[in-house]
Coordinates of N, CA and C in Angstrom, one line a residue:
M46 N -45.7 -13.2 -21.1 CA -46.9 -14.1 -21.3 C -48.0 -13.7 -20.4
K47 N -49.2 -13.7 -21.0 CA -50.4 -13.4 -20.2 C -50.8 -14.6 -19.4
K48 N -51.3 -14.4 -18.2 CA -51.7 -15.5 -17.3 C -52.6 -16.5 -18.1
Y49 N -52.2 -17.8 -18.1 CA -52.9 -18.9 -18.7 C -53.1 -18.7 -20.2
E50 N -52.2 -18.0 -20.8 CA -52.3 -17.8 -22.3 C -52.2 -19.1 -23.1
E51 N -53.0 -19.1 -24.1 CA -53.0 -20.3 -25.0 C -52.4 -19.7 -26.4
K52 N -51.3 -20.3 -26.8 CA -50.6 -19.9 -28.1 C -51.2 -20.7 -29.2
S53 N -51.6 -20.0 -30.3 CA -52.1 -20.7 -31.5 C -51.0 -21.3 -32.2
I54 N -51.1 -22.6 -32.6 CA -50.2 -23.4 -33.4 C -50.6 -23.3 -34.9
S55 N -51.9 -23.5 -35.1 CA -52.5 -23.4 -36.4 C -53.9 -22.9 -36.3
S56 N -54.5 -22.5 -37.4 CA -55.8 -22.0 -37.5 C -56.4 -22.5 -38.8
T57 N -57.6 -23.1 -38.8 CA -58.2 -23.6 -39.9 C -59.6 -23.0 -40.1
P58 N -59.8 -22.2 -41.2 CA -61.1 -21.5 -41.5 C -62.1 -22.6 -41.8
I59 N -63.3 -22.5 -41.2 CA -64.4 -23.5 -41.5 C -65.5 -22.8 -42.3
Y60 N -65.9 -21.6 -41.9 CA -67.0 -20.9 -42.5 C -66.8 -19.4 -42.5
D61 N -67.1 -18.7 -43.6 CA -67.0 -17.3 -43.6 C -68.3 -16.7 -44.1
G62 N -69.2 -16.2 -43.2 CA -70.5 -15.8 -43.6 C -70.7 -14.3 -43.6
K63 N -71.9 -13.9 -43.7 CA -72.3 -12.5 -43.8 C -72.1 -11.8 -42.4
V64 N -72.4 -12.5 -41.3 CA -72.3 -11.9 -40.0 C -71.1 -12.5 -39.2
I65 N -70.8 -13.8 -39.3 CA -69.8 -14.4 -38.5 C -68.9 -15.2 -39.4
S66 N -67.7 -15.6 -38.8 CA -66.9 -16.6 -39.4 C -66.5 -17.5 -38.3
L67 N -66.2 -18.8 -38.7 CA -65.8 -19.8 -37.7 C -64.5 -20.4 -38.1
R68 N -63.6 -20.6 -37.1 CA -62.4 -21.3 -37.4 C -62.1 -22.2 -36.2
V69 N -61.2 -23.2 -36.5 CA -60.7 -24.1 -35.4 C -59.2 -23.8 -35.3
D70 N -58.8 -23.5 -34.1 CA -57.4 -23.2 -33.8 C -56.9 -24.4 -32.9
E71 N -55.7 -24.8 -33.3 CA -55.0 -25.7 -32.4 C -54.1 -24.9 -31.5
V72 N -54.1 -25.1 -30.2 CA -53.4 -24.2 -29.3 C -52.5 -25.0 -28.3
T73 N -51.4 -24.4 -27.9 CA -50.6 -24.9 -26.8 C -51.1 -24.3 -25.5
L74 N -51.4 -25.2 -24.6 CA -52.0 -24.8 -23.3 C -50.8 -24.4 -22.3
P75 N -51.2 -23.8 -21.2 CA -50.1 -23.3 -20.3 C -49.3 -24.5 -19.7
N76 N -49.9 -25.7 -19.7 CA -49.1 -26.9 -19.2 C -48.3 -27.6 -20.3
G77 N -48.3 -27.0 -21.5 CA -47.5 -27.6 -22.6 C -48.3 -28.5 -23.5
K78 N -49.5 -29.0 -23.1 CA -50.3 -29.9 -23.9 C -51.0 -29.1 -25.0
T79 N -51.6 -29.7 -25.9 CA -52.3 -29.0 -27.0 C -53.8 -29.4 -26.9
S80 N -54.6 -28.5 -27.5 CA -56.0 -28.6 -27.5 C -56.6 -27.9 -28.8
K81 N -57.9 -28.1 -29.1 CA -58.5 -27.4 -30.2 C -59.5 -26.4 -29.6
R82 N -59.7 -25.3 -30.3 CA -60.6 -24.2 -29.9 C -61.5 -23.9 -31.1
E83 N -62.8 -24.0 -31.0 CA -63.7 -23.6 -32.1 C -64.1 -22.2 -31.8
L84 N -63.7 -21.2 -32.7 CA -63.9 -19.8 -32.4 C -64.7 -19.1 -33.5
I85 N -65.6 -18.3 -33.0 CA -66.4 -17.4 -33.8 C -65.9 -16.0 -33.8
K86 N -65.7 -15.5 -35.0 CA -65.3 -14.1 -35.2 C -66.5 -13.3 -35.5
H87 N -66.7 -12.1 -34.8 CA -67.9 -11.3 -35.0 C -67.5 -9.8 -35.0
P88 N -68.1 -9.0 -35.8 CA -67.7 -7.6 -36.0 C -67.9 -6.7 -34.7
G89 N -68.7 -7.2 -33.8 CA -69.1 -6.4 -32.6 C -70.5 -5.8 -32.9
A90 N -71.1 -5.3 -31.8 CA -72.4 -4.8 -31.9 C -72.7 -3.7 -30.8
V91 N -73.8 -3.1 -30.9 CA -74.3 -2.2 -30.0 C -75.6 -2.6 -29.4
A92 N -76.0 -2.2 -28.2 CA -77.3 -2.3 -27.7 C -77.7 -0.9 -27.1
I93 N -78.9 -0.6 -27.3 CA -79.4 0.8 -26.9 C -80.5 0.6 -25.8
I94 N -80.4 1.4 -24.7 CA -81.4 1.5 -23.7 C -82.1 2.8 -23.9
P95 N -83.2 2.8 -24.8 CA -83.9 4.1 -25.0 C -84.9 4.3 -23.8
I96 N -84.8 5.5 -23.2 CA -85.6 5.8 -22.1 C -86.5 7.0 -22.5
T97 N -87.8 6.8 -22.4 CA -88.8 7.9 -22.7 C -88.8 8.9 -21.6
A98 N -89.4 10.1 -22.0 CA -89.6 11.1 -21.0 C -90.5 10.6 -19.8
Q99 N -91.3 9.6 -20.0 CA -92.1 9.0 -18.9 C -91.4 8.0 -18.1
G100 N -90.1 7.7 -18.5 CA -89.3 6.8 -17.7 C -89.5 5.3 -18.1
K101 N -90.1 5.1 -19.3 CA -90.2 3.8 -19.9 C -89.1 3.4 -20.8
I102 N -88.8 2.1 -20.9 CA -87.8 1.6 -21.8 C -88.4 1.2 -23.0
V103 N -87.8 1.5 -24.2 CA -88.4 1.1 -25.5 C -87.7 -0.2 -25.9
F104 N -88.4 -1.2 -26.1 CA -87.9 -2.5 -26.5 C -88.5 -2.9 -27.9
V105 N -87.9 -3.9 -28.5 CA -88.4 -4.5 -29.7 C -88.6 -5.9 -29.5
E106 N -89.7 -6.4 -30.0 CA -90.0 -7.9 -30.0 C -89.7 -8.4 -31.4
Q107 N -88.9 -9.5 -31.4 CA -88.6 -10.1 -32.7 C -88.4 -11.6 -32.6
Y108 N -88.5 -12.3 -33.7 CA -88.3 -13.7 -33.7 C -86.8 -14.0 -33.8
R109 N -86.4 -14.9 -33.0 CA -85.0 -15.3 -33.0 C -84.9 -16.8 -33.4
K110 N -84.5 -17.0 -34.6 CA -84.4 -18.4 -35.2 C -83.6 -19.4 -34.4
A111 N -82.5 -18.9 -33.8 CA -81.6 -19.8 -33.0 C -82.3 -20.4 -31.8
L112 N -83.3 -19.6 -31.3 CA -84.1 -20.1 -30.1 C -85.5 -20.6 -30.5
E113 N -85.8 -20.4 -31.8 CA -87.1 -20.8 -32.3 C -88.3 -20.1 -31.6
R114 N -88.1 -18.8 -31.2 CA -89.2 -18.1 -30.6 C -88.9 -16.6 -30.6
S115 N -89.9 -15.9 -30.2 CA -89.8 -14.4 -30.2 C -89.3 -14.0 -28.8
L116 N -88.5 -12.9 -28.8 CA -88.0 -12.3 -27.6 C -88.2 -10.9 -27.6
I117 N -88.3 -10.3 -26.4 CA -88.4 -8.9 -26.2 C -87.0 -8.4 -25.8
E118 N -86.4 -7.5 -26.6 CA -85.0 -7.1 -26.4 C -84.8 -5.6 -26.5
T119 N -83.7 -5.1 -26.0 CA -83.3 -3.8 -26.3 C -82.9 -3.7 -27.8
P120 N -83.2 -2.5 -28.4 CA -82.7 -2.4 -29.8 C -81.2 -2.6 -29.9
A121 N -80.8 -3.3 -31.0 CA -79.4 -3.6 -31.1 C -79.0 -3.9 -32.6
G122 N -77.7 -3.9 -32.8 CA -77.3 -4.2 -34.2 C -75.8 -4.3 -34.3
K123 N -75.3 -4.9 -35.4 CA -73.9 -5.1 -35.5 C -73.2 -3.9 -36.1
L124 N -72.0 -3.8 -35.8 CA -71.1 -2.7 -36.3 C -70.8 -3.0 -37.8
E125 N -70.9 -1.9 -38.6 CA -70.5 -2.0 -40.0 C -69.0 -1.8 -40.0
P126 N -68.2 -2.2 -41.0 CA -66.8 -2.0 -41.1 C -66.4 -0.6 -41.0
G127 N -65.5 -0.2 -40.0 CA -65.1 1.1 -39.8 C -66.0 2.1 -39.1
E128 N -67.2 1.6 -38.7 CA -68.2 2.4 -38.1 C -68.0 2.5 -36.6
E129 N -68.0 3.7 -36.1 CA -67.9 4.0 -34.6 C -69.2 3.4 -33.9
P130 N -69.0 2.8 -32.8 CA -70.2 2.3 -32.1 C -71.3 3.3 -31.8
A131 N -71.0 4.5 -31.5 CA -72.1 5.5 -31.3 C -72.9 5.8 -32.6
V132 N -72.2 5.8 -33.7 CA -72.9 5.9 -35.0 C -73.8 4.8 -35.2
T133 N -73.4 3.6 -34.9 CA -74.2 2.4 -35.1 C -75.4 2.5 -34.1
A134 N -75.2 2.9 -32.9 CA -76.3 3.0 -31.9 C -77.3 4.0 -32.4
R135 N -77.0 5.1 -32.9 CA -78.0 6.1 -33.4 C -78.7 5.5 -34.6
R136 N -78.0 4.8 -35.5 CA -78.6 4.2 -36.7 C -79.6 3.1 -36.3
E137 N -79.2 2.2 -35.4 CA -80.0 1.1 -35.0 C -81.2 1.6 -34.2
L138 N -81.1 2.6 -33.4 CA -82.2 3.2 -32.7 C -83.3 3.7 -33.6
E139 N -82.8 4.4 -34.7 CA -83.8 4.9 -35.6 C -84.4 3.8 -36.5
E140 N -83.6 2.9 -37.0 CA -84.1 1.8 -37.8 C -85.1 0.9 -37.0
E141 N -84.8 0.6 -35.8 CA -85.6 -0.4 -35.1 C -86.8 0.2 -34.3
T142 N -86.7 1.5 -33.9 CA -87.7 2.0 -33.1 C -88.4 3.3 -33.7
G143 N -87.8 3.9 -34.7 CA -88.3 5.1 -35.3 C -88.0 6.3 -34.5
Y144 N -87.1 6.2 -33.4 CA -86.8 7.3 -32.6 C -85.3 7.8 -32.9
C145 N -85.1 9.1 -32.6 CA -83.8 9.6 -32.5 C -83.6 10.1 -31.1
C146 N -82.4 10.5 -30.7 CA -82.2 11.0 -29.4 C -81.4 12.2 -29.3
E147 N -81.6 13.0 -28.3 CA -80.8 14.2 -28.1 C -79.4 13.8 -27.4
K148 N -79.5 12.8 -26.5 CA -78.3 12.4 -25.7 C -78.1 10.9 -25.8
L149 N -76.9 10.6 -26.2 CA -76.5 9.2 -26.2 C -75.2 9.0 -25.4
T150 N -75.3 8.1 -24.4 CA -74.2 8.0 -23.4 C -73.8 6.5 -23.4
H151 N -72.5 6.3 -23.6 CA -71.9 5.0 -23.5 C -71.9 4.5 -22.0
I152 N -72.4 3.3 -21.8 CA -72.6 2.8 -20.4 C -71.5 1.7 -20.1
Q153 N -71.4 0.8 -21.0 CA -70.5 -0.4 -20.7 C -70.2 -1.1 -22.0
T154 N -69.1 -1.8 -22.1 CA -68.8 -2.7 -23.2 C -68.4 -4.0 -22.5
F155 N -69.0 -5.1 -23.1 CA -68.7 -6.4 -22.5 C -68.7 -7.5 -23.6
A156 N -68.1 -8.6 -23.3 CA -68.1 -9.8 -24.1 C -69.3 -10.6 -23.9
T157 N -69.9 -11.1 -25.0 CA -71.1 -11.9 -24.9 C -70.9 -13.3 -24.5
S158 N -70.0 -14.0 -25.2 CA -69.7 -15.4 -25.0 C -68.2 -15.7 -25.2
P159 N -67.4 -15.2 -24.3 CA -65.9 -15.3 -24.5 C -65.3 -16.7 -24.6
G160 N -66.1 -17.7 -24.2 CA -65.6 -19.1 -24.3 C -65.4 -19.5 -25.8
F161 N -66.2 -18.9 -26.7 CA -66.0 -19.3 -28.1 C -66.2 -18.2 -29.1
A162 N -66.5 -17.0 -28.7 CA -66.7 -15.9 -29.6 C -66.0 -14.6 -29.2
D163 N -65.6 -13.8 -30.1 CA -65.0 -12.5 -29.8 C -65.9 -11.4 -29.8
E164 N -67.2 -11.6 -30.0 CA -68.2 -10.5 -30.0 C -68.2 -9.7 -28.7
I165 N -68.2 -8.4 -28.9 CA -68.4 -7.5 -27.8 C -69.5 -6.6 -28.1
I166 N -70.2 -6.2 -27.1 CA -71.4 -5.3 -27.3 C -71.1 -4.0 -26.5
H167 N -71.3 -2.9 -27.2 CA -71.2 -1.6 -26.6 C -72.6 -1.1 -26.2
V168 N -72.9 -0.9 -24.9 CA -74.2 -0.5 -24.5 C -74.3 1.0 -24.3
Y169 N -75.4 1.6 -24.8 CA -75.6 3.0 -24.7 C -77.0 3.2 -24.1
V170 N -77.2 4.4 -23.4 CA -78.5 4.8 -23.0 C -78.8 6.0 -23.9
A171 N -80.1 6.0 -24.4 CA -80.5 7.1 -25.3 C -81.6 7.8 -24.6
E172 N -81.5 9.2 -24.5 CA -82.4 10.0 -23.8 C -82.8 11.2 -24.7
G173 N -83.9 11.8 -24.3 CA -84.4 12.9 -25.1 C -84.9 12.4 -26.5
L174 N -85.7 11.3 -26.4 CA -86.2 10.7 -27.6 C -87.3 11.5 -28.3
S175 N -87.3 11.4 -29.6 CA -88.3 12.0 -30.4 C -88.5 11.1 -31.6
K176 N -89.8 11.1 -32.1 CA -90.1 10.3 -33.3 C -89.5 10.9 -34.5
V177 N -88.9 10.1 -35.4 CA -88.3 10.6 -36.6 C -89.5 10.6 -37.7
E178 N -89.6 11.7 -38.4 CA -90.7 11.8 -39.4 C -90.6 10.7 -40.4
N179 N -89.5 10.5 -41.0 CA -89.3 9.4 -42.0 C -88.1 8.6 -41.6
P180 N -88.3 7.7 -40.7 CA -87.2 6.9 -40.1 C -86.5 6.0 -41.2
A181 N -85.3 5.7 -41.0 CA -84.6 4.7 -41.8 C -85.3 3.4 -41.7
A182 N -85.3 2.6 -42.8 CA -86.1 1.4 -42.9 C -85.3 0.3 -42.2
L183 N -86.0 -0.7 -41.7 CA -85.4 -1.9 -41.1 C -84.7 -2.6 -42.3
D184 N -83.8 -3.5 -41.9 CA -83.2 -4.4 -42.9 C -84.3 -5.2 -43.5
E185 N -84.2 -5.7 -44.7 CA -85.3 -6.4 -45.4 C -85.7 -7.7 -44.7
D186 N -84.8 -8.3 -43.9 CA -85.1 -9.5 -43.2 C -85.4 -9.3 -41.7
E187 N -85.7 -8.0 -41.3 CA -86.1 -7.7 -39.9 C -87.6 -7.4 -39.8
F188 N -88.2 -8.0 -38.8 CA -89.6 -7.7 -38.5 C -89.7 -7.5 -37.0
V189 N -90.0 -6.3 -36.5 CA -90.1 -6.0 -35.1 C -91.4 -5.3 -34.7
E190 N -91.7 -5.4 -33.4 CA -92.8 -4.7 -32.8 C -92.2 -3.9 -31.7
I191 N -92.6 -2.6 -31.6 CA -92.1 -1.8 -30.5 C -93.0 -2.0 -29.2
I192 N -92.3 -2.1 -28.1 CA -93.0 -2.2 -26.8 C -92.3 -1.3 -25.9
E193 N -93.1 -0.5 -25.2 CA -92.6 0.4 -24.1 C -93.0 -0.1 -22.8
A194 N -92.1 -0.2 -21.9 CA -92.4 -0.8 -20.6 C -91.7 -0.1 -19.5
T195 N -92.3 -0.1 -18.3 CA -91.6 0.4 -17.1 C -90.6 -0.7 -16.7
V196 N -89.7 -0.3 -15.8 CA -88.7 -1.3 -15.3 C -89.5 -2.4 -14.6
E197 N -90.5 -2.1 -13.8 CA -91.2 -3.2 -13.2 C -91.8 -4.2 -14.2
E198 N -92.4 -3.7 -15.2 CA -93.0 -4.5 -16.3 C -91.9 -5.3 -17.0
A199 N -90.7 -4.7 -17.2 CA -89.6 -5.4 -17.8 C -89.1 -6.5 -16.9
E200 N -89.0 -6.3 -15.6 CA -88.6 -7.3 -14.6 C -89.6 -8.5 -14.7
E201 N -90.8 -8.2 -14.8 CA -91.8 -9.3 -15.0 C -91.6 -10.1 -16.2
M202 N -91.2 -9.4 -17.3 CA -90.9 -10.0 -18.6 C -89.7 -10.9 -18.4
M203 N -88.7 -10.5 -17.6 CA -87.5 -11.3 -17.3 C -88.0 -12.6 -16.6
K204 N -88.8 -12.4 -15.6 CA -89.3 -13.6 -14.8 C -90.0 -14.6 -15.7
N205 N -90.8 -14.1 -16.6 CA -91.6 -15.1 -17.4 C -90.9 -15.5 -18.7
G206 N -89.7 -15.1 -18.9 CA -88.9 -15.5 -20.1 C -89.1 -14.8 -21.4
Q207 N -89.9 -13.7 -21.4 CA -90.1 -12.9 -22.6 C -88.8 -12.1 -22.9
I208 N -88.1 -11.7 -21.8 CA -86.8 -11.1 -21.9 C -85.9 -12.2 -21.4
F209 N -85.0 -12.7 -22.4 CA -84.2 -13.9 -22.1 C -82.8 -13.8 -22.4
D210 N -82.4 -12.7 -23.1 CA -81.0 -12.5 -23.5 C -80.2 -11.6 -22.5
A211 N -78.9 -11.8 -22.4 CA -78.1 -11.2 -21.4 C -78.0 -9.7 -21.6
K212 N -77.9 -9.2 -22.9 CA -77.8 -7.7 -23.1 C -79.0 -7.0 -22.6
T213 N -80.2 -7.6 -22.8 CA -81.4 -7.0 -22.4 C -81.6 -7.1 -20.9
A214 N -81.3 -8.2 -20.3 CA -81.3 -8.3 -18.8 C -80.4 -7.3 -18.2
Y215 N -79.2 -7.2 -18.7 CA -78.2 -6.2 -18.2 C -78.8 -4.8 -18.3
S216 N -79.4 -4.5 -19.5 CA -80.0 -3.2 -19.7 C -81.1 -2.9 -18.7
V217 N -82.0 -3.8 -18.4 CA -83.1 -3.6 -17.5 C -82.5 -3.3 -16.1
L218 N -81.5 -4.1 -15.7 CA -80.9 -3.9 -14.3 C -80.2 -2.5 -14.3
W219 N -79.5 -2.1 -15.3 CA -78.9 -0.8 -15.3 C -80.0 0.3 -15.3
A220 N -81.0 0.1 -16.1 CA -82.1 1.2 -16.2 C -82.8 1.3 -14.8
K221 N -83.0 0.2 -14.1 CA -83.6 0.2 -12.8 C -82.8 1.1 -11.8
E222 N -81.5 0.9 -11.8 CA -80.6 1.7 -10.9 C -80.6 3.1 -11.3
Y223 N -80.5 3.4 -12.6 CA -80.4 4.7 -13.2 C -81.7 5.5 -12.9
L224 N -82.8 4.9 -13.1 CA -84.1 5.6 -12.9 C -84.4 5.8 -11.4
Q225 N -83.9 4.9 -10.6 CA -84.1 5.1 -9.2 C -83.3 6.3 -8.6
K226 N -82.2 6.6 -9.2 CA -81.3 7.7 -8.8 C -82.0 9.0 -9.3
G227 N -82.8 8.9 -10.4 CA -83.6 10.0 -10.9 C -82.8 11.1 -11.4

């Protein structure tokens, strides 16, 4: 038994959507009592830290309905069934920014909200960027603006709330350390 493991007694599907599914599990707790867990199933995602030859980070600004506002974020996207994260990263980089890269390096994989979701994000740094002549199109429901910023500018965006999500804040902190090492 894993430390503090909760064993599922039953699982009730609630919703099965295009991106996520939701279920409620009844579980046995380590102390023998039972409880309910509302759980979101997600296919996983990637986030890309594109760094230009000038040492700037390429971000996208887009509206996020869940928060009812626009955010500045690292390019990102969900994994397609059977797709390797590095393939997703290259696809999303091109779709969202119009760039391709010579070098793509996996940095970290982490859980976004393990209290209720199984989503994990694979973070990559993209270097040796060049504009794609005819880039892949954004999804029909995506609208983004490209923003290039220095680490210092990105830190200011974090302070003023323009950068507000964990994957992007992590990316800025990682880029700061990476670029300082030169």
